[in-house]
């Protein structure tokens, strides 16, 4: 028993077993095998190593961005001239990665008081008598608390609110801050070497590259996304690590949009408050503008032996696909498949040995 165990351990550690190989002289199968192997090799070298850089360890990059806008705009509305600078048409204050550039507006000077409700065109604010206006309540589409009176001149309820009510049923064309498209946006970014990269883009070019028409989107507003993508190969010099800029139209008036679409464009309201003759007043501004959203994304890769060996090992394993496919052709599809089976596999039978039994009495009596 001891010798058997010793022999088994000796065979395990000091003997090498190799699988049997059969050389098949078949041109079609050989060509198929080489084509598959070349495809696998091209995938490993071209895609895994060269394109995906499978020999590198990769990490995502964290970065920040701040913006600065420069430019002037001019409007002449009903003979009233006005110059606009970035303090007037950029919201909020500069420096954020998301901001709005005003391109159109509706201005209304208001005071606290009583005035008729604005007709909404859908008969929701209309009234025929005072009974239609519940005092102290307000309608969902209204702009203030109803006083209980129906104004005959407008056929709407009288309300207590900021008066007169803003009329935004018709978006003006003359208020368009047209020359804003010549303004410039500067993007300052900092790479790991702290060298500033501050590319400058014209607002009109950003809008056009995102797929919008500036004159169309400027009237009712919209949103544009700017993707700043860093893809750095740290095996090379850091000077080659530069960002790539892409522009996307998020929502607004595109070239194929129709006016009947709901919630088209982008707008918001804000008020400028002042006191005149001891009466509080405000200038209500409904601002239509282009919202700029900046997204920073990046990754960096550097050579590492672990992913390199992993990529090579997975590639070597894929080469086995050629063997599997060629075996299927040989054993199941070709006319001489039975011959190939006999050459590839050796069938053996284990004969059971009969136990040696003592002779019977009959066998002993036989001469």
mmCIF file of C-alpha atoms in Angstrom:
data_model
loop_
_atom_site.group_PDB
_atom_site.id
_atom_site.type_symbol
_atom_site.label_atom_id
_atom_site.label_comp_id
_atom_site.label_asym_id
_atom_site.label_seq_id
_atom_site.Cartn_x
_atom_site.Cartn_y
_atom_site.Cartn_z
ATOM 1 C CA UNK A 1 0.000 0.000 0.000
ATOM 2 C CA UNK A 2 2.836 2.313 0.831
ATOM 3 C CA UNK A 3 4.465 1.695 -2.540
ATOM 4 C CA UNK A 4 1.218 2.424 -4.358
ATOM 5 C CA UNK A 5 0.799 5.804 -2.628
ATOM 6 C CA UNK A 6 4.438 6.687 -3.253
ATOM 7 C CA UNK A 7 4.106 5.778 -6.926
ATOM 8 C CA UNK A 8 0.955 7.870 -7.292
ATOM 9 C CA UNK A 9 2.610 10.961 -5.816
ATOM 10 C CA UNK A 10 5.670 10.417 -7.996
ATOM 11 C CA UNK A 11 3.549 10.178 -11.149
ATOM 12 C CA UNK A 12 1.609 13.324 -10.206
ATOM 13 C CA UNK A 13 4.629 15.548 -9.577
ATOM 14 C CA UNK A 14 7.158 14.224 -12.104
ATOM 15 C CA UNK A 15 5.068 13.296 -15.141
ATOM 16 C CA UNK A 16 3.492 15.604 -17.730
ATOM 17 C CA UNK A 17 0.449 14.654 -19.737
ATOM 18 C CA UNK A 18 -0.333 16.342 -23.056
ATOM 19 C CA UNK A 19 -3.568 16.009 -25.038
ATOM 20 C CA UNK A 20 -3.434 14.045 -28.236
ATOM 21 C CA UNK A 21 -3.495 16.124 -31.439
ATOM 22 C CA UNK A 22 -4.690 14.994 -34.836
ATOM 23 C CA UNK A 23 -3.419 16.817 -37.937
ATOM 24 C CA UNK A 24 -6.255 17.104 -40.468
ATOM 25 C CA UNK A 25 -5.361 17.768 -44.113
ATOM 26 C CA UNK A 26 -8.477 19.746 -45.013
ATOM 27 C CA UNK A 27 -8.066 23.131 -46.694
ATOM 28 C CA UNK A 28 -11.568 24.440 -45.926
ATOM 29 C CA UNK A 29 -11.346 23.698 -42.228
ATOM 30 C CA UNK A 30 -7.815 25.089 -42.058
ATOM 31 C CA UNK A 31 -8.873 28.357 -43.769
ATOM 32 C CA UNK A 32 -11.829 28.732 -41.401
ATOM 33 C CA UNK A 33 -9.549 28.173 -38.413
ATOM 34 C CA UNK A 34 -6.999 30.777 -39.576
ATOM 35 C CA UNK A 35 -9.679 33.347 -40.349
ATOM 36 C CA UNK A 36 -11.145 32.987 -36.851
ATOM 37 C CA UNK A 37 -7.702 33.189 -35.261
ATOM 38 C CA UNK A 38 -6.839 36.321 -37.267
ATOM 39 C CA UNK A 39 -10.149 37.877 -36.207
ATOM 40 C CA UNK A 40 -9.449 37.116 -32.563
ATOM 41 C CA UNK A 41 -5.913 38.493 -32.906
ATOM 42 C CA UNK A 42 -7.208 41.687 -34.531
ATOM 43 C CA UNK A 43 -9.760 42.064 -31.731
ATOM 44 C CA UNK A 44 -7.129 41.659 -29.032
ATOM 45 C CA UNK A 45 -4.549 43.949 -30.594
ATOM 46 C CA UNK A 46 -6.822 46.491 -32.246
ATOM 47 C CA UNK A 47 -9.739 46.778 -29.843
ATOM 48 C CA UNK A 48 -8.531 45.561 -26.451
ATOM 49 C CA UNK A 49 -5.022 47.010 -26.467
ATOM 50 C CA UNK A 50 -5.005 49.916 -28.923
ATOM 51 C CA UNK A 51 -8.564 51.317 -28.675
ATOM 52 C CA UNK A 52 -9.679 50.321 -25.171
ATOM 53 C CA UNK A 53 -6.118 50.393 -23.802
ATOM 54 C CA UNK A 54 -6.644 47.191 -21.881
ATOM 55 C CA UNK A 55 -3.067 47.351 -20.599
ATOM 56 C CA UNK A 56 -3.894 50.361 -18.416
ATOM 57 C CA UNK A 57 -5.510 50.829 -15.067
ATOM 58 C CA UNK A 58 -8.243 53.465 -15.419
ATOM 59 C CA UNK A 59 -9.789 55.884 -12.950
ATOM 60 C CA UNK A 60 -12.462 58.549 -13.359
ATOM 61 C CA UNK A 61 -11.401 62.158 -13.060
ATOM 62 C CA UNK A 62 -12.892 64.744 -10.722
ATOM 63 C CA UNK A 63 -12.934 68.319 -11.952
ATOM 64 C CA UNK A 64 -14.676 71.645 -11.683
ATOM 65 C CA UNK A 65 -15.421 74.490 -14.044
ATOM 66 C CA UNK A 66 -16.240 78.144 -13.707
ATOM 67 C CA UNK A 67 -17.475 80.450 -16.433
ATOM 68 C CA UNK A 68 -17.181 84.076 -17.316
ATOM 69 C CA UNK A 69 -19.165 85.925 -19.971
ATOM 70 C CA UNK A 70 -18.279 89.139 -21.797
ATOM 71 C CA UNK A 71 -20.304 91.205 -24.225
ATOM 72 C CA UNK A 72 -22.771 94.069 -24.703
ATOM 73 C CA UNK A 73 -26.213 94.232 -26.252
ATOM 74 C CA UNK A 74 -28.377 97.077 -27.517
ATOM 75 C CA UNK A 75 -32.171 97.454 -27.822
ATOM 76 C CA UNK A 76 -34.398 100.233 -29.149
ATOM 77 C CA UNK A 77 -38.001 99.640 -28.044
ATOM 78 C CA UNK A 78 -40.516 102.312 -29.034
ATOM 79 C CA UNK A 79 -37.719 104.841 -29.332
ATOM 80 C CA UNK A 80 -36.244 103.985 -25.919
ATOM 81 C CA UNK A 81 -32.609 103.022 -26.309
ATOM 82 C CA UNK A 82 -30.847 100.811 -23.801
ATOM 83 C CA UNK A 83 -27.487 99.128 -23.420
ATOM 84 C CA UNK A 84 -27.289 95.723 -21.742
ATOM 85 C CA UNK A 85 -24.198 94.187 -20.154
ATOM 86 C CA UNK A 86 -23.583 90.872 -18.400
ATOM 87 C CA UNK A 87 -24.963 92.237 -15.128
ATOM 88 C CA UNK A 88 -28.319 92.706 -16.885
ATOM 89 C CA UNK A 89 -28.745 89.567 -18.960
ATOM 90 C CA UNK A 90 -26.827 86.763 -17.166
ATOM 91 C CA UNK A 91 -28.526 84.887 -14.306
ATOM 92 C CA UNK A 92 -27.414 84.041 -11.664
ATOM 93 C CA UNK A 93 -24.126 85.750 -10.947
ATOM 94 C CA UNK A 94 -21.283 84.523 -13.111
ATOM 95 C CA UNK A 95 -19.075 81.610 -12.203
ATOM 96 C CA UNK A 96 -21.579 78.749 -11.980
ATOM 97 C CA UNK A 97 -21.614 75.707 -14.233
ATOM 98 C CA UNK A 98 -25.282 76.422 -15.000
ATOM 99 C CA UNK A 99 -26.552 79.876 -15.949
ATOM 100 C CA UNK A 100 -29.064 81.662 -18.175
ATOM 101 C CA UNK A 101 -28.415 84.267 -20.846
ATOM 102 C CA UNK A 102 -31.474 86.501 -21.403
ATOM 103 C CA UNK A 103 -32.502 86.885 -25.045
ATOM 104 C CA UNK A 104 -36.071 88.241 -24.740
ATOM 105 C CA UNK A 105 -38.281 89.670 -22.005
ATOM 106 C CA UNK A 106 -41.664 91.105 -21.021
ATOM 107 C CA UNK A 107 -41.508 94.066 -18.629
ATOM 108 C CA UNK A 108 -44.482 95.203 -16.486
ATOM 109 C CA UNK A 109 -44.501 98.030 -13.898
ATOM 110 C CA UNK A 110 -46.847 97.070 -11.054
ATOM 111 C CA UNK A 111 -48.228 98.283 -7.727
ATOM 112 C CA UNK A 112 -50.328 96.543 -5.072
ATOM 113 C CA UNK A 113 -54.020 97.162 -5.700
ATOM 114 C CA UNK A 114 -57.212 96.044 -7.430
ATOM 115 C CA UNK A 115 -57.463 95.355 -11.144
ATOM 116 C CA UNK A 116 -59.294 93.025 -13.552
ATOM 117 C CA UNK A 117 -58.027 89.514 -14.078
ATOM 118 C CA UNK A 118 -56.291 88.728 -17.357
ATOM 119 C CA UNK A 119 -58.426 86.791 -19.877
ATOM 120 C CA UNK A 120 -56.704 83.475 -20.498
ATOM 121 C CA UNK A 121 -58.404 82.634 -23.803
ATOM 122 C CA UNK A 122 -59.879 79.420 -22.350
ATOM 123 C CA UNK A 123 -62.797 81.057 -20.499
ATOM 124 C CA UNK A 124 -61.408 79.907 -17.141
ATOM 125 C CA UNK A 125 -61.030 83.451 -15.805
ATOM 126 C CA UNK A 126 -64.198 84.811 -17.439
ATOM 127 C CA UNK A 127 -67.301 85.860 -15.517
ATOM 128 C CA UNK A 128 -70.840 86.946 -16.376
ATOM 129 C CA UNK A 129 -71.829 88.324 -12.955
ATOM 130 C CA UNK A 130 -70.487 88.869 -9.446
ATOM 131 C CA UNK A 131 -71.758 85.408 -8.518
ATOM 132 C CA UNK A 132 -68.986 83.920 -10.651
ATOM 133 C CA UNK A 133 -66.309 85.608 -8.503
ATOM 134 C CA UNK A 134 -66.029 84.186 -4.974
ATOM 135 C CA UNK A 135 -64.661 86.868 -2.685
ATOM 136 C CA UNK A 136 -61.413 85.939 -0.938
ATOM 137 C CA UNK A 137 -60.703 82.974 -3.210
ATOM 138 C CA UNK A 138 -58.530 82.607 -6.260
ATOM 139 C CA UNK A 139 -58.612 80.453 -9.344
ATOM 140 C CA UNK A 140 -55.853 78.057 -10.289
ATOM 141 C CA UNK A 141 -55.187 80.025 -13.458
ATOM 142 C CA UNK A 142 -55.636 83.378 -11.732
ATOM 143 C CA UNK A 143 -53.151 85.956 -10.504
ATOM 144 C CA UNK A 144 -54.674 87.120 -7.206
ATOM 145 C CA UNK A 145 -57.528 86.984 -4.692
ATOM 146 C CA UNK A 146 -60.954 87.787 -6.091
ATOM 147 C CA UNK A 147 -62.829 90.765 -4.591
ATOM 148 C CA UNK A 148 -66.263 89.417 -5.537
ATOM 149 C CA UNK A 149 -66.844 91.811 -8.423
ATOM 150 C CA UNK A 150 -67.039 91.066 -12.150
ATOM 151 C CA UNK A 151 -65.511 93.720 -14.408
ATOM 152 C CA UNK A 152 -67.845 94.182 -17.380
ATOM 153 C CA UNK A 153 -65.222 95.760 -19.647
ATOM 154 C CA UNK A 154 -63.057 92.631 -19.576
ATOM 155 C CA UNK A 155 -65.651 90.034 -18.461
ATOM 156 C CA UNK A 156 -63.157 88.872 -15.819
ATOM 157 C CA UNK A 157 -63.151 88.960 -12.038
ATOM 158 C CA UNK A 158 -61.601 91.849 -10.167
ATOM 159 C CA UNK A 159 -58.637 90.725 -8.075
ATOM 160 C CA UNK A 160 -56.341 92.118 -5.421
ATOM 161 C CA UNK A 161 -52.798 91.607 -6.641
ATOM 162 C CA UNK A 162 -49.826 93.294 -8.267
ATOM 163 C CA UNK A 163 -51.507 95.471 -10.884
ATOM 164 C CA UNK A 164 -51.762 95.641 -13.785
ATOM 165 C CA UNK A 165 -51.533 91.895 -14.347
ATOM 166 C CA UNK A 166 -48.701 90.819 -16.618
ATOM 167 C CA UNK A 167 -49.929 90.139 -20.169
ATOM 168 C CA UNK A 168 -47.735 87.399 -21.636
ATOM 169 C CA UNK A 169 -50.216 86.030 -24.161
ATOM 170 C CA UNK A 170 -48.156 87.406 -27.028
ATOM 171 C CA UNK A 171 -44.402 87.011 -26.853
ATOM 172 C CA UNK A 172 -42.836 90.161 -28.309
ATOM 173 C CA UNK A 173 -40.400 90.177 -31.166
ATOM 174 C CA UNK A 174 -39.043 93.695 -30.692
ATOM 175 C CA UNK A 175 -37.642 92.989 -27.221
ATOM 176 C CA UNK A 176 -35.287 90.373 -28.624
ATOM 177 C CA UNK A 177 -31.767 90.979 -27.337
ATOM 178 C CA UNK A 178 -30.394 90.013 -30.739
ATOM 179 C CA UNK A 179 -26.782 91.045 -30.357
ATOM 180 C CA UNK A 180 -26.325 88.737 -27.366
ATOM 181 C CA UNK A 181 -25.338 86.000 -29.811
ATOM 182 C CA UNK A 182 -22.071 87.879 -30.324
ATOM 183 C CA UNK A 183 -21.223 87.616 -26.618
ATOM 184 C CA UNK A 184 -18.367 85.387 -25.589
ATOM 185 C CA UNK A 185 -18.260 82.707 -22.920
ATOM 186 C CA UNK A 186 -14.929 81.811 -21.378
ATOM 187 C CA UNK A 187 -14.498 78.438 -19.720
ATOM 188 C CA UNK A 188 -11.622 78.133 -17.309
ATOM 189 C CA UNK A 189 -10.509 74.648 -16.387
ATOM 190 C CA UNK A 190 -7.518 73.385 -14.494
ATOM 191 C CA UNK A 191 -5.736 70.142 -15.279
ATOM 192 C CA UNK A 192 -3.521 68.232 -12.808
ATOM 193 C CA UNK A 193 -0.545 70.482 -13.618
ATOM 194 C CA UNK A 194 -2.542 73.620 -12.724
ATOM 195 C CA UNK A 195 -1.974 75.072 -16.196
ATOM 196 C CA UNK A 196 -5.086 77.123 -17.045
ATOM 197 C CA UNK A 197 -7.061 76.230 -20.148
ATOM 198 C CA UNK A 198 -9.580 78.964 -20.871
ATOM 199 C CA UNK A 199 -11.142 78.458 -24.300
ATOM 200 C CA UNK A 200 -13.537 81.158 -25.483
ATOM 201 C CA UNK A 201 -16.751 80.381 -27.384
ATOM 202 C CA UNK A 202 -19.217 82.710 -29.068
ATOM 203 C CA UNK A 203 -22.734 82.131 -27.756
ATOM 204 C CA UNK A 204 -24.178 82.025 -31.267
ATOM 205 C CA UNK A 205 -21.728 79.281 -32.285
ATOM 206 C CA UNK A 206 -22.628 77.191 -29.216
ATOM 207 C CA UNK A 207 -26.329 77.379 -30.076
ATOM 208 C CA UNK A 208 -25.754 76.505 -33.735
ATOM 209 C CA UNK A 209 -23.497 73.543 -32.896
ATOM 210 C CA UNK A 210 -26.146 72.190 -30.525
ATOM 211 C CA UNK A 211 -28.597 71.909 -33.437
ATOM 212 C CA UNK A 212 -30.698 75.018 -32.721
ATOM 213 C CA UNK A 213 -31.241 78.176 -34.732
ATOM 214 C CA UNK A 214 -30.309 81.185 -32.619
ATOM 215 C CA UNK A 215 -33.051 83.513 -33.854
ATOM 216 C CA UNK A 216 -35.677 80.832 -33.148
ATOM 217 C CA UNK A 217 -34.475 79.760 -29.719
ATOM 218 C CA UNK A 218 -33.828 83.347 -28.591
ATOM 219 C CA UNK A 219 -37.507 84.296 -28.826
ATOM 220 C CA UNK A 220 -38.913 81.761 -26.326
ATOM 221 C CA UNK A 221 -35.717 80.358 -24.788
ATOM 222 C CA UNK A 222 -34.253 76.901 -24.501
ATOM 223 C CA UNK A 223 -31.444 74.875 -22.975
ATOM 224 C CA UNK A 224 -28.063 73.804 -24.292
ATOM 225 C CA UNK A 225 -25.749 71.250 -22.715
ATOM 226 C CA UNK A 226 -21.965 71.480 -22.949
ATOM 227 C CA UNK A 227 -20.026 68.291 -22.255
ATOM 228 C CA UNK A 228 -16.362 68.745 -21.392
ATOM 229 C CA UNK A 229 -14.706 65.361 -21.759
ATOM 230 C CA UNK A 230 -11.190 64.588 -20.543
ATOM 231 C CA UNK A 231 -9.596 61.387 -21.847
ATOM 232 C CA UNK A 232 -5.995 61.383 -20.680
ATOM 233 C CA UNK A 233 -3.314 58.817 -21.447
ATOM 234 C CA UNK A 234 -0.822 59.270 -18.615
ATOM 235 C CA UNK A 235 1.722 57.072 -20.408
ATOM 236 C CA UNK A 236 2.301 60.123 -22.621
ATOM 237 C CA UNK A 237 3.297 63.652 -21.694
ATOM 238 C CA UNK A 238 0.773 65.638 -19.656
ATOM 239 C CA UNK A 239 0.688 68.310 -22.384
ATOM 240 C CA UNK A 240 -1.425 65.970 -24.505
ATOM 241 C CA UNK A 241 -4.121 65.802 -21.823
ATOM 242 C CA UNK A 242 -6.612 68.296 -23.272
ATOM 243 C CA UNK A 243 -10.417 68.421 -23.062
ATOM 244 C CA UNK A 244 -12.866 67.766 -25.865
ATOM 245 C CA UNK A 245 -16.004 69.949 -26.105
ATOM 246 C CA UNK A 246 -19.384 68.681 -27.318
ATOM 247 C CA UNK A 247 -22.626 70.671 -27.572
ATOM 248 C CA UNK A 248 -26.153 69.240 -27.245
ATOM 249 C CA UNK A 249 -29.590 70.794 -27.630
ATOM 250 C CA UNK A 250 -31.528 69.758 -24.511
ATOM 251 C CA UNK A 251 -34.884 71.446 -25.136
ATOM 252 C CA UNK A 252 -36.215 74.534 -26.879
ATOM 253 C CA UNK A 253 -37.193 75.602 -30.352
ATOM 254 C CA UNK A 254 -35.271 73.360 -32.711
ATOM 255 C CA UNK A 255 -35.359 73.392 -36.486
ATOM 256 C CA UNK A 256 -38.079 70.712 -36.580
ATOM 257 C CA UNK A 257 -40.139 71.843 -33.563
ATOM 258 C CA UNK A 258 -43.688 73.110 -33.860
ATOM 259 C CA UNK A 259 -45.279 75.952 -31.933
ATOM 260 C CA UNK A 260 -48.124 73.767 -30.635
ATOM 261 C CA UNK A 261 -45.785 71.708 -28.467
ATOM 262 C CA UNK A 262 -46.516 72.244 -24.743
ATOM 263 C CA UNK A 263 -44.052 74.084 -22.478
ATOM 264 C CA UNK A 264 -41.866 75.079 -25.389
ATOM 265 C CA UNK A 265 -38.837 77.148 -24.476
ATOM 266 C CA UNK A 266 -37.409 78.336 -21.165
ATOM 267 C CA UNK A 267 -38.404 81.330 -19.037
ATOM 268 C CA UNK A 268 -38.592 82.587 -15.468
ATOM 269 C CA UNK A 269 -39.700 85.728 -13.625
ATOM 270 C CA UNK A 270 -38.055 88.080 -11.177
ATOM 271 C CA UNK A 271 -38.924 91.482 -9.747
ATOM 272 C CA UNK A 272 -37.036 94.741 -9.240
ATOM 273 C CA UNK A 273 -38.577 96.568 -6.272
ATOM 274 C CA UNK A 274 -38.480 100.305 -5.632
ATOM 275 C CA UNK A 275 -40.461 103.032 -3.828
ATOM 276 C CA UNK A 276 -41.919 106.006 -5.695
ATOM 277 C CA UNK A 277 -43.867 108.742 -3.872
ATOM 278 C CA UNK A 278 -43.966 106.473 -0.788
ATOM 279 C CA UNK A 279 -45.648 103.760 -2.836
ATOM 280 C CA UNK A 280 -43.965 100.382 -3.247
ATOM 281 C CA UNK A 281 -43.680 99.361 -6.875
ATOM 282 C CA UNK A 282 -41.901 96.683 -8.839
ATOM 283 C CA UNK A 283 -40.794 95.977 -12.366
ATOM 284 C CA UNK A 284 -41.830 92.403 -13.137
ATOM 285 C CA UNK A 285 -39.530 90.840 -15.688
ATOM 286 C CA UNK A 286 -40.491 87.665 -17.513
ATOM 287 C CA UNK A 287 -37.171 86.532 -18.921
ATOM 288 C CA UNK A 288 -36.780 84.242 -21.918
ATOM 289 C CA UNK A 289 -33.267 82.955 -22.269
ATOM 290 C CA UNK A 290 -30.794 80.258 -23.162
ATOM 291 C CA UNK A 291 -29.900 78.024 -20.246
ATOM 292 C CA UNK A 292 -26.351 76.687 -20.387
ATOM 293 C CA UNK A 293 -25.628 73.480 -18.450
ATOM 294 C CA UNK A 294 -21.983 72.405 -18.246
ATOM 295 C CA UNK A 295 -21.053 68.802 -17.442
ATOM 296 C CA UNK A 296 -17.470 67.740 -16.794
ATOM 297 C CA UNK A 297 -16.524 64.105 -17.376
ATOM 298 C CA UNK A 298 -13.116 62.524 -17.542
ATOM 299 C CA UNK A 299 -10.960 59.438 -17.162
ATOM 300 C CA UNK A 300 -7.256 58.788 -16.975
ATOM 301 C CA UNK A 301 -5.301 55.617 -17.703
ATOM 302 C CA UNK A 302 -1.753 54.429 -17.002
ATOM 303 C CA UNK A 303 0.101 51.189 -17.724
ATOM 304 C CA UNK A 304 -0.272 48.459 -15.119
ATOM 305 C CA UNK A 305 0.958 44.869 -15.299
ATOM 306 C CA UNK A 306 -2.183 43.390 -13.711
ATOM 307 C CA UNK A 307 -4.721 44.506 -16.377
ATOM 308 C CA UNK A 308 -2.137 43.700 -19.056
ATOM 309 C CA UNK A 309 -1.840 40.066 -17.946
ATOM 310 C CA UNK A 310 -5.612 39.860 -17.547
ATOM 311 C CA UNK A 311 -6.185 41.092 -21.097
ATOM 312 C CA UNK A 312 -3.584 38.679 -22.516
ATOM 313 C CA UNK A 313 -5.071 35.758 -20.598
ATOM 314 C CA UNK A 314 -8.599 36.467 -21.768
ATOM 315 C CA UNK A 315 -7.329 36.837 -25.336
ATOM 316 C CA UNK A 316 -5.555 33.486 -25.252
ATOM 317 C CA UNK A 317 -8.755 31.903 -23.988
ATOM 318 C CA UNK A 318 -10.735 33.354 -26.897
ATOM 319 C CA UNK A 319 -8.410 31.560 -29.343
ATOM 320 C CA UNK A 320 -10.103 28.344 -28.230
ATOM 321 C CA UNK A 321 -13.199 29.435 -30.161
ATOM 322 C CA UNK A 322 -11.448 28.489 -33.416
ATOM 323 C CA UNK A 323 -10.820 24.953 -32.140
ATOM 324 C CA UNK A 324 -14.429 24.494 -31.041
ATOM 325 C CA UNK A 325 -15.855 25.659 -34.379
ATOM 326 C CA UNK A 326 -13.466 23.556 -36.435
ATOM 327 C CA UNK A 327 -14.238 20.464 -34.337
ATOM 328 C CA UNK A 328 -17.942 20.998 -34.987
ATOM 329 C CA UNK A 329 -17.243 21.135 -38.728
ATOM 330 C CA UNK A 330 -15.131 18.000 -38.675
ATOM 331 C CA UNK A 331 -17.315 15.854 -36.436
ATOM 332 C CA UNK A 332 -20.828 16.858 -37.523
ATOM 333 C CA UNK A 333 -20.921 18.660 -40.895
ATOM 334 C CA UNK A 334 -18.274 17.252 -43.258
ATOM 335 C CA UNK A 335 -19.017 14.081 -45.302
ATOM 336 C CA UNK A 336 -16.099 12.182 -43.698
ATOM 337 C CA UNK A 337 -17.207 13.001 -40.168
ATOM 338 C CA UNK A 338 -17.239 9.327 -39.060
ATOM 339 C CA UNK A 339 -13.640 8.934 -40.183
ATOM 340 C CA UNK A 340 -12.576 12.036 -38.243
ATOM 341 C CA UNK A 341 -14.386 10.786 -35.154
ATOM 342 C CA UNK A 342 -12.447 7.518 -35.262
ATOM 343 C CA UNK A 343 -9.195 9.412 -35.629
ATOM 344 C CA UNK A 344 -9.943 11.868 -32.816
ATOM 345 C CA UNK A 345 -11.427 9.506 -30.242
ATOM 346 C CA UNK A 346 -10.202 6.074 -29.098
ATOM 347 C CA UNK A 347 -12.914 3.825 -27.694
ATOM 348 C CA UNK A 348 -11.955 1.186 -25.179
ATOM 349 C CA UNK A 349 -13.952 -1.310 -23.209
ATOM 350 C CA UNK A 350 -13.105 -2.436 -19.716
ATOM 351 C CA UNK A 351 -13.670 -6.197 -19.367
ATOM 352 C CA UNK A 352 -14.846 -7.235 -15.981
ATOM 353 C CA UNK A 353 -12.722 -10.017 -14.490
ATOM 354 C CA UNK A 354 -14.637 -13.012 -13.064
ATOM 355 C CA UNK A 355 -13.707 -13.922 -9.510
ATOM 356 C CA UNK A 356 -11.853 -17.244 -8.979
ATOM 357 C CA UNK A 357 -14.284 -19.559 -7.191
ATOM 358 C CA UNK A 358 -13.416 -22.965 -5.737
ATOM 359 C CA UNK A 359 -14.421 -25.892 -8.046
ATOM 360 C CA UNK A 360 -17.730 -27.519 -7.465
ATOM 361 C CA UNK A 361 -18.084 -31.237 -6.543
ATOM 362 C CA UNK A 362 -19.219 -32.006 -10.104
ATOM 363 C CA UNK A 363 -16.107 -30.350 -11.533
ATOM 364 C CA UNK A 364 -13.942 -32.371 -9.115
ATOM 365 C CA UNK A 365 -15.544 -35.681 -10.176
ATOM 366 C CA UNK A 366 -14.883 -35.012 -13.846
ATOM 367 C CA UNK A 367 -11.774 -36.810 -15.198
#
